[in-house]
Amino acid sequence: MTLLQVKDLAVEFSTAEGVVRAVKGVDFEVERGRTLGIVGESGSGKSVTSLAVMGLHRGAEVTGSVLFDGAELIGAPAETVRRLRGRRMAMIFQDALTALHPYFTIGDQIAEAHREHFGSSRKVAWARAVEVLGDVGIPEPARRAGEYPHQFSGGMRQRAMIALALSCEPELIIADEPTTALDVTVQAQVLDLLMKLKEERGLGLIMITHDLGVIARVADEVLVMYGGAAVEQAGCDAVFTDPRHPYTRGLLDSLPRLDAGDGEALHAIPGAPPSLLAPPPGCAFHPRCPVYAADPQAACTDARPPLRQVAPDGHRSACVHAEVTA
C-alpha cells in the first residue's frame, strides 16, 4: 500500500548569483513496510528532496505534488504539515550532535515531542521517552534520559535521534545519512535497528546516503540522483547487477573490491559535480560521462533526458544510451 507519492517535485532557491535549481522533477513512491534508498554524491539533491517532503524549506519555491496517505502537502496550510511532522512522518538528521539541543536533556527533548502531539502530561511523556530509549538499545534508559547530548557517544546520540523520531509512532521515517559519522561496527548496529523497527512496525522508510554499501544492506527500491534530478530508478538487485546509467556504473566501479590486485588504484569518476546555478546543457552528467566521450551524441546535450522505462521490471534510466529491452 502506497504511503508517500512524490510527483514532479522541484525546489528552487533565489540567490544573489541567480536561481539554484536544487531539485528538478523528481518522482518516487514509498510503500508501507518498504525501504526506498536515495543515493548520490554531495550536491545531488538528496537532502533537499527530503526536506521538501517534510515541509522544512524556508525561502524556497517548492512545486509538484507530495501526497502523504492521499493528502496533498504542497500548498497545504503550514499548521497542517506541522501536525503531521513528528507525529505521522519523522526525520532522522545526519548530525545528531547539532540536531539535538545542547541545553536540554535527551529525555526532555523526546518528551516535548510527545506532549506536543498527544497533549500528554509531563509524567506520561517522560515515561514514553524512557520507553523509546530502551527500545533503541540505550542501556539504563531511565538514567540516560536525564543526560545531555554531549554525554552520549556518537552511536548513542544517533540511537537517541531514532528514539526521538519513533516517540510518536510515525508511519514514515526519513533517515538522512544517519550513519555517516559512525564507525562500521556502530553503523551496522544502527542499520540493523532501523530494519528491525521497520519490520516490526510496518514503517515506510527513506534511506538517504552516498554509501552504496548501506543501500545494498537495507533498500528494496533505489533512486539514483545526480545534479538535482533522478537518473536511475529500479529494484535494489537490478541497480547492482544491471545498472543502466553511466553515473550509476561509475558509483559501483568506485567501490573497493576484495579481488583487486595489489597496488591497483581505486576507480574515480573524473571531473566535479555540476553547478546548480549554471548546469551543463542536456544531460548534466555528459561532461564526465565515458560513454559520451566515446560516442558523442547531440541528444546528450540538446535536452535533459527523461527518466524512461528500459526493462520490463520497471527499471528506469535517464540516459539516451540505455538499451530498452522488451
CSV table of C-alpha atoms in Angstrom, one decimal:
chain,number,residue,atom,x,y,z
A,1,MET,CA,0.0,0.0,0.0
A,2,THR,CA,1.4,3.4,-1.1
A,3,LEU,CA,2.2,5.7,1.9
A,4,LEU,CA,4.0,8.5,0.1
A,5,GLN,CA,3.8,9.5,-3.5
A,6,VAL,CA,6.0,12.3,-4.9
A,7,LYS,CA,5.4,13.6,-8.4
A,8,ASP,CA,7.4,16.2,-10.4
A,9,LEU,CA,8.9,17.7,-7.3
A,10,ALA,CA,11.0,20.8,-7.9
A,11,VAL,CA,12.8,23.0,-5.4
A,12,GLU,CA,14.4,26.3,-6.4
A,13,PHE,CA,16.3,28.9,-4.3
A,14,SER,CA,16.8,32.5,-5.3
A,15,THR,CA,20.3,33.8,-4.6
A,16,ALA,CA,22.3,36.9,-5.4
A,17,GLU,CA,24.1,34.9,-8.1
A,18,GLY,CA,20.9,33.6,-9.6
A,19,VAL,CA,18.3,30.8,-9.2
A,20,VAL,CA,19.6,27.5,-7.8
A,21,ARG,CA,17.5,24.6,-9.2
A,22,ALA,CA,18.3,22.1,-6.5
A,23,VAL,CA,15.7,19.5,-7.4
A,24,LYS,CA,14.2,19.0,-10.9
A,25,GLY,CA,11.1,17.0,-11.4
A,26,VAL,CA,11.7,14.0,-9.1
A,27,ASP,CA,9.1,11.2,-8.9
A,28,PHE,CA,9.0,8.3,-6.4
A,29,GLU,CA,6.8,6.3,-4.1
A,30,VAL,CA,7.2,4.7,-0.7
A,31,GLU,CA,5.1,1.8,0.4
A,32,ARG,CA,4.4,0.7,4.0
A,33,GLY,CA,6.9,-1.8,5.2
A,34,ARG,CA,9.3,-1.0,2.3
A,35,THR,CA,12.6,1.0,2.1
A,36,LEU,CA,13.5,3.4,-0.7
A,37,GLY,CA,17.2,4.2,-0.9
A,38,ILE,CA,18.1,7.6,-2.4
A,39,VAL,CA,21.8,7.7,-3.4
A,40,GLY,CA,24.1,10.2,-5.0
A,41,GLU,CA,27.2,12.3,-4.3
A,42,SER,CA,27.1,15.6,-2.3
A,43,GLY,CA,25.1,18.2,-4.1
A,44,SER,CA,22.9,15.8,-6.0
A,45,GLY,CA,19.7,17.0,-4.2
A,46,LYS,CA,19.0,14.1,-1.8
A,47,SER,CA,18.6,16.1,1.4
A,48,VAL,CA,16.8,19.0,-0.4
A,49,THR,CA,14.3,16.4,-1.6
A,50,SER,CA,13.7,15.0,1.9
A,51,LEU,CA,13.4,18.5,3.5
A,52,ALA,CA,10.8,19.3,0.8
A,53,VAL,CA,8.7,16.2,1.7
A,54,MET,CA,8.9,17.3,5.4
A,55,GLY,CA,7.9,20.9,4.6
A,56,LEU,CA,11.1,22.2,6.2
A,57,HIS,CA,12.3,24.6,3.5
A,58,ARG,CA,12.2,28.3,4.2
A,59,GLY,CA,12.5,30.8,1.4
A,60,ALA,CA,12.4,28.2,-1.4
A,61,GLU,CA,10.0,27.7,-4.2
A,62,VAL,CA,8.6,24.1,-4.0
A,63,THR,CA,6.4,22.8,-6.7
A,64,GLY,CA,5.0,19.5,-7.8
A,65,SER,CA,3.0,17.1,-5.6
A,66,VAL,CA,3.7,15.3,-2.3
A,67,LEU,CA,0.8,13.0,-1.3
A,68,PHE,CA,1.1,11.5,2.1
A,69,ASP,CA,-1.5,8.9,2.7
A,70,GLY,CA,-3.6,10.6,0.0
A,71,ALA,CA,-3.3,14.1,1.4
A,72,GLU,CA,-1.5,16.8,-0.6
A,73,LEU,CA,1.2,18.6,1.3
A,74,ILE,CA,2.5,21.0,-1.3
A,75,GLY,CA,0.4,24.2,-0.8
A,76,ALA,CA,-1.2,22.8,2.4
A,77,PRO,CA,-1.5,25.2,5.4
A,78,ALA,CA,1.7,25.2,7.4
A,79,GLU,CA,-0.2,24.1,10.6
A,80,THR,CA,-1.5,21.0,8.7
A,81,VAL,CA,2.0,20.0,7.8
A,82,ARG,CA,3.4,20.8,11.2
A,83,ARG,CA,0.9,18.5,12.9
A,84,LEU,CA,1.9,15.6,10.5
A,85,ARG,CA,5.6,16.3,11.0
A,86,GLY,CA,6.9,14.4,14.0
A,87,ARG,CA,3.5,12.6,14.5
A,88,ARG,CA,3.0,10.6,11.3
A,89,MET,CA,6.2,11.4,9.5
A,90,ALA,CA,9.6,11.9,11.1
A,91,MET,CA,13.1,12.6,10.2
A,92,ILE,CA,16.5,11.4,11.5
A,93,PHE,CA,19.0,14.1,10.7
A,94,GLN,CA,22.6,13.5,9.6
A,95,ASP,CA,24.5,15.1,12.5
A,96,ALA,CA,22.8,14.2,15.8
A,97,LEU,CA,25.1,16.4,17.9
A,98,THR,CA,23.9,19.6,16.1
A,99,ALA,CA,20.3,18.3,15.6
A,100,LEU,CA,19.8,17.8,19.4
A,101,HIS,CA,19.6,20.8,21.6
A,102,PRO,CA,22.7,21.1,23.9
A,103,TYR,CA,20.8,22.8,26.7
A,104,PHE,CA,18.1,20.2,27.3
A,105,THR,CA,18.4,16.6,28.3
A,106,ILE,CA,17.7,13.8,25.9
A,107,GLY,CA,14.6,12.8,27.8
A,108,ASP,CA,13.2,16.3,27.8
A,109,GLN,CA,13.6,16.6,24.0
A,110,ILE,CA,11.8,13.3,23.4
A,111,ALA,CA,9.1,14.1,26.0
A,112,GLU,CA,8.5,17.5,24.4
A,113,ALA,CA,7.6,16.0,21.1
A,114,HIS,CA,5.2,13.5,22.7
A,115,ARG,CA,3.5,16.3,24.8
A,116,GLU,CA,3.2,18.5,21.6
A,117,HIS,CA,1.4,15.9,19.5
A,118,PHE,CA,-0.6,13.9,22.2
A,119,GLY,CA,-1.2,16.6,24.9
A,120,SER,CA,0.2,14.1,27.5
A,121,SER,CA,1.3,15.1,31.0
A,122,ARG,CA,5.0,15.6,31.8
A,123,LYS,CA,5.0,12.3,33.7
A,124,VAL,CA,3.5,10.3,30.8
A,125,ALA,CA,5.7,12.0,28.3
A,126,TRP,CA,8.8,11.3,30.3
A,127,ALA,CA,7.8,7.6,30.7
A,128,ARG,CA,7.4,7.4,26.9
A,129,ALA,CA,10.9,8.9,26.5
A,130,VAL,CA,12.4,6.3,28.7
A,131,GLU,CA,10.5,3.6,26.9
A,132,VAL,CA,11.7,4.5,23.4
A,133,LEU,CA,15.3,5.0,24.6
A,134,GLY,CA,15.1,1.4,25.8
A,135,ASP,CA,13.5,0.3,22.6
A,136,VAL,CA,16.5,1.5,20.6
A,137,GLY,CA,19.1,-0.2,22.8
A,138,ILE,CA,20.2,2.6,25.2
A,139,PRO,CA,21.4,1.0,28.4
A,140,GLU,CA,19.9,2.2,31.7
A,141,PRO,CA,17.4,4.4,29.8
A,142,ALA,CA,15.8,5.8,33.0
A,143,ARG,CA,19.2,7.3,34.0
A,144,ARG,CA,20.5,8.2,30.5
A,145,ALA,CA,17.3,10.1,29.7
A,146,GLY,CA,18.4,12.7,32.2
A,147,GLU,CA,21.8,13.2,30.5
A,148,TYR,CA,22.7,15.8,27.8
A,149,PRO,CA,23.7,15.1,24.2
A,150,HIS,CA,27.4,15.7,24.8
A,151,GLN,CA,27.4,12.9,27.4
A,152,PHE,CA,26.4,10.4,24.7
A,153,SER,CA,28.8,8.7,22.3
A,154,GLY,CA,28.2,9.2,18.5
A,155,GLY,CA,26.4,5.9,18.2
A,156,MET,CA,24.3,6.6,21.3
A,157,ARG,CA,23.4,10.0,20.0
A,158,GLN,CA,22.2,8.5,16.7
A,159,ARG,CA,20.1,6.0,18.7
A,160,ALA,CA,18.6,8.9,20.7
A,161,MET,CA,17.7,10.6,17.3
A,162,ILE,CA,16.0,7.4,16.3
A,163,ALA,CA,14.2,7.3,19.6
A,164,LEU,CA,13.0,10.9,19.1
A,165,ALA,CA,11.7,10.0,15.6
A,166,LEU,CA,9.9,6.9,17.0
A,167,SER,CA,8.4,8.6,20.1
A,168,CYS,CA,5.1,9.5,18.4
A,169,GLU,CA,4.9,6.2,16.4
A,170,PRO,CA,5.2,7.7,12.9
A,171,GLU,CA,4.2,5.8,9.7
A,172,LEU,CA,7.1,7.3,7.6
A,173,ILE,CA,10.7,7.8,8.7
A,174,ILE,CA,13.3,9.7,6.5
A,175,ALA,CA,16.8,8.9,7.6
A,176,ASP,CA,19.2,11.4,6.1
A,177,GLU,CA,22.7,9.8,6.1
A,178,PRO,CA,22.2,8.5,9.7
A,179,THR,CA,25.5,6.5,9.7
A,180,THR,CA,27.9,9.0,8.0
A,181,ALA,CA,30.0,9.8,11.1
A,182,LEU,CA,29.9,6.4,12.7
A,183,ASP,CA,32.5,3.6,12.6
A,184,VAL,CA,31.5,0.5,10.7
A,185,THR,CA,30.5,-1.5,13.8
A,186,VAL,CA,28.2,1.1,15.1
A,187,GLN,CA,26.9,1.7,11.6
A,188,ALA,CA,25.9,-1.9,11.3
A,189,GLN,CA,24.1,-1.7,14.7
A,190,VAL,CA,22.1,1.4,13.7
A,191,LEU,CA,21.1,-0.1,10.3
A,192,ASP,CA,20.1,-3.4,12.0
A,193,LEU,CA,18.0,-1.4,14.5
A,194,LEU,CA,16.2,0.6,11.7
A,195,MET,CA,15.4,-2.6,9.8
A,196,LYS,CA,14.1,-4.3,12.9
A,197,LEU,CA,11.9,-1.4,13.7
A,198,LYS,CA,10.6,-1.1,10.1
A,199,GLU,CA,9.7,-4.8,10.1
A,200,GLU,CA,8.1,-4.8,13.5
A,201,ARG,CA,6.0,-1.6,12.9
A,202,GLY,CA,5.4,-1.7,9.2
A,203,LEU,CA,7.0,1.7,8.7
A,204,GLY,CA,7.8,3.3,5.3
A,205,LEU,CA,11.5,4.2,5.3
A,206,ILE,CA,13.5,6.5,3.1
A,207,MET,CA,17.3,6.0,3.5
A,208,ILE,CA,19.4,8.8,2.1
A,209,THR,CA,23.1,8.1,1.7
A,210,HIS,CA,26.1,8.3,-0.5
A,211,ASP,CA,27.2,4.9,0.6
A,212,LEU,CA,26.2,2.1,-1.8
A,213,GLY,CA,27.1,-0.5,0.9
A,214,VAL,CA,24.3,0.9,3.1
A,215,ILE,CA,21.9,0.8,0.1
A,216,ALA,CA,22.7,-2.8,-0.6
A,217,ARG,CA,22.0,-3.7,3.0
A,218,VAL,CA,18.7,-2.0,3.6
A,219,ALA,CA,16.9,-0.8,0.4
A,220,ASP,CA,14.1,-2.5,-1.6
A,221,GLU,CA,14.0,0.2,-4.3
A,222,VAL,CA,16.8,2.6,-5.3
A,223,LEU,CA,16.6,6.1,-6.7
A,224,VAL,CA,19.9,7.5,-8.0
A,225,MET,CA,20.2,11.3,-8.2
A,226,TYR,CA,22.7,13.5,-10.0
A,227,GLY,CA,22.6,17.3,-10.4
A,228,GLY,CA,19.2,17.6,-8.8
A,229,ALA,CA,17.5,15.0,-11.0
A,230,ALA,CA,16.7,11.3,-10.9
A,231,VAL,CA,19.0,9.4,-13.3
A,232,GLU,CA,18.1,5.8,-12.5
A,233,GLN,CA,15.3,4.1,-10.6
A,234,ALA,CA,14.9,0.3,-10.0
A,235,GLY,CA,14.8,-2.5,-7.5
A,236,CYS,CA,17.9,-2.8,-5.4
A,237,ASP,CA,19.2,-6.0,-7.1
A,238,ALA,CA,18.7,-4.6,-10.6
A,239,VAL,CA,20.7,-1.5,-9.8
A,240,PHE,CA,23.7,-3.5,-8.6
A,241,THR,CA,23.6,-6.2,-11.2
A,242,ASP,CA,22.3,-4.3,-14.3
A,243,PRO,CA,23.0,-0.5,-13.9
A,244,ARG,CA,21.6,1.4,-16.9
A,245,HIS,CA,23.1,4.8,-16.4
A,246,PRO,CA,26.8,5.7,-16.7
A,247,TYR,CA,26.7,7.6,-13.4
A,248,THR,CA,25.4,4.5,-11.5
A,249,ARG,CA,28.1,2.4,-13.1
A,250,GLY,CA,30.7,4.9,-12.0
A,251,LEU,CA,29.5,4.8,-8.4
A,252,LEU,CA,29.6,1.0,-8.5
A,253,ASP,CA,33.1,0.9,-10.1
A,254,SER,CA,34.4,3.2,-7.4
A,255,LEU,CA,33.7,0.7,-4.6
A,256,PRO,CA,36.8,-1.1,-3.2
A,257,ARG,CA,36.9,-4.7,-4.4
A,258,LEU,CA,38.2,-7.7,-2.5
A,259,ASP,CA,39.5,-9.2,-5.7
A,260,ALA,CA,41.5,-6.1,-6.7
A,261,GLY,CA,45.2,-6.7,-7.4
A,262,ASP,CA,48.0,-5.4,-5.2
A,263,GLY,CA,48.6,-1.7,-5.8
A,264,GLU,CA,45.6,-1.4,-8.1
A,265,ALA,CA,44.2,2.1,-7.9
A,266,LEU,CA,40.6,2.9,-7.0
A,267,HIS,CA,38.4,4.0,-9.8
A,268,ALA,CA,37.1,7.5,-9.6
A,269,ILE,CA,34.6,9.4,-11.7
A,270,PRO,CA,36.6,12.2,-13.4
A,271,GLY,CA,35.6,15.9,-13.0
A,272,ALA,CA,33.4,17.5,-10.5
A,273,PRO,CA,29.6,17.7,-9.9
A,274,PRO,CA,27.8,20.3,-12.0
A,275,SER,CA,27.0,23.8,-10.8
A,276,LEU,CA,23.3,24.1,-10.0
A,277,LEU,CA,23.4,27.8,-10.9
A,278,ALA,CA,24.7,27.1,-14.4
A,279,PRO,CA,24.3,23.4,-15.2
A,280,PRO,CA,25.6,22.0,-18.5
A,281,PRO,CA,23.1,21.7,-21.3
A,282,GLY,CA,21.2,18.4,-21.7
A,283,CYS,CA,22.3,15.5,-19.5
A,284,ALA,CA,24.1,17.0,-16.5
A,285,PHE,CA,26.5,14.1,-16.4
A,286,HIS,CA,27.7,14.2,-20.0
A,287,PRO,CA,30.9,16.3,-19.3
A,288,ARG,CA,32.0,13.4,-17.0
A,289,CYS,CA,30.5,10.5,-18.9
A,290,PRO,CA,32.8,7.9,-20.5
A,291,VAL,CA,30.0,6.8,-22.8
A,292,TYR,CA,29.5,10.3,-24.2
A,293,ALA,CA,33.3,10.8,-24.5
A,294,ALA,CA,33.5,7.6,-26.6
A,295,ASP,CA,30.3,8.3,-28.7
A,296,PRO,CA,29.2,11.9,-28.5
A,297,GLN,CA,25.6,12.4,-29.4
A,298,ALA,CA,23.6,15.6,-29.8
A,299,ALA,CA,20.8,14.0,-27.8
A,300,CYS,CA,23.0,14.1,-24.7
A,301,THR,CA,23.4,17.9,-24.9
A,302,ASP,CA,20.1,19.0,-26.6
A,303,ALA,CA,17.8,18.4,-23.6
A,304,ARG,CA,17.8,16.7,-20.2
A,305,PRO,CA,16.9,13.0,-21.0
A,306,PRO,CA,13.6,11.9,-19.4
A,307,LEU,CA,13.6,9.0,-16.9
A,308,ARG,CA,12.2,6.2,-19.1
A,309,GLN,CA,11.5,2.6,-18.7
A,310,VAL,CA,14.3,0.4,-20.1
A,311,ALA,CA,13.3,-3.1,-18.8
A,312,PRO,CA,10.1,-5.0,-18.2
A,313,ASP,CA,10.6,-5.0,-14.4
A,314,GLY,CA,10.1,-1.2,-14.3
A,315,HIS,CA,13.8,-0.3,-14.4
A,316,ARG,CA,14.1,3.3,-15.5
A,317,SER,CA,17.1,5.3,-16.7
A,318,ALA,CA,17.6,8.9,-17.9
A,319,CYS,CA,20.3,8.0,-20.5
A,320,VAL,CA,19.9,8.1,-24.2
A,321,HIS,CA,22.4,5.2,-24.5
A,322,ALA,CA,20.3,2.9,-22.2
A,323,GLU,CA,19.2,-0.1,-24.2
A,324,VAL,CA,15.5,-0.7,-23.9
A,325,THR,CA,14.7,-4.4,-23.6
A,326,ALA,CA,11.3,-5.9,-24.3
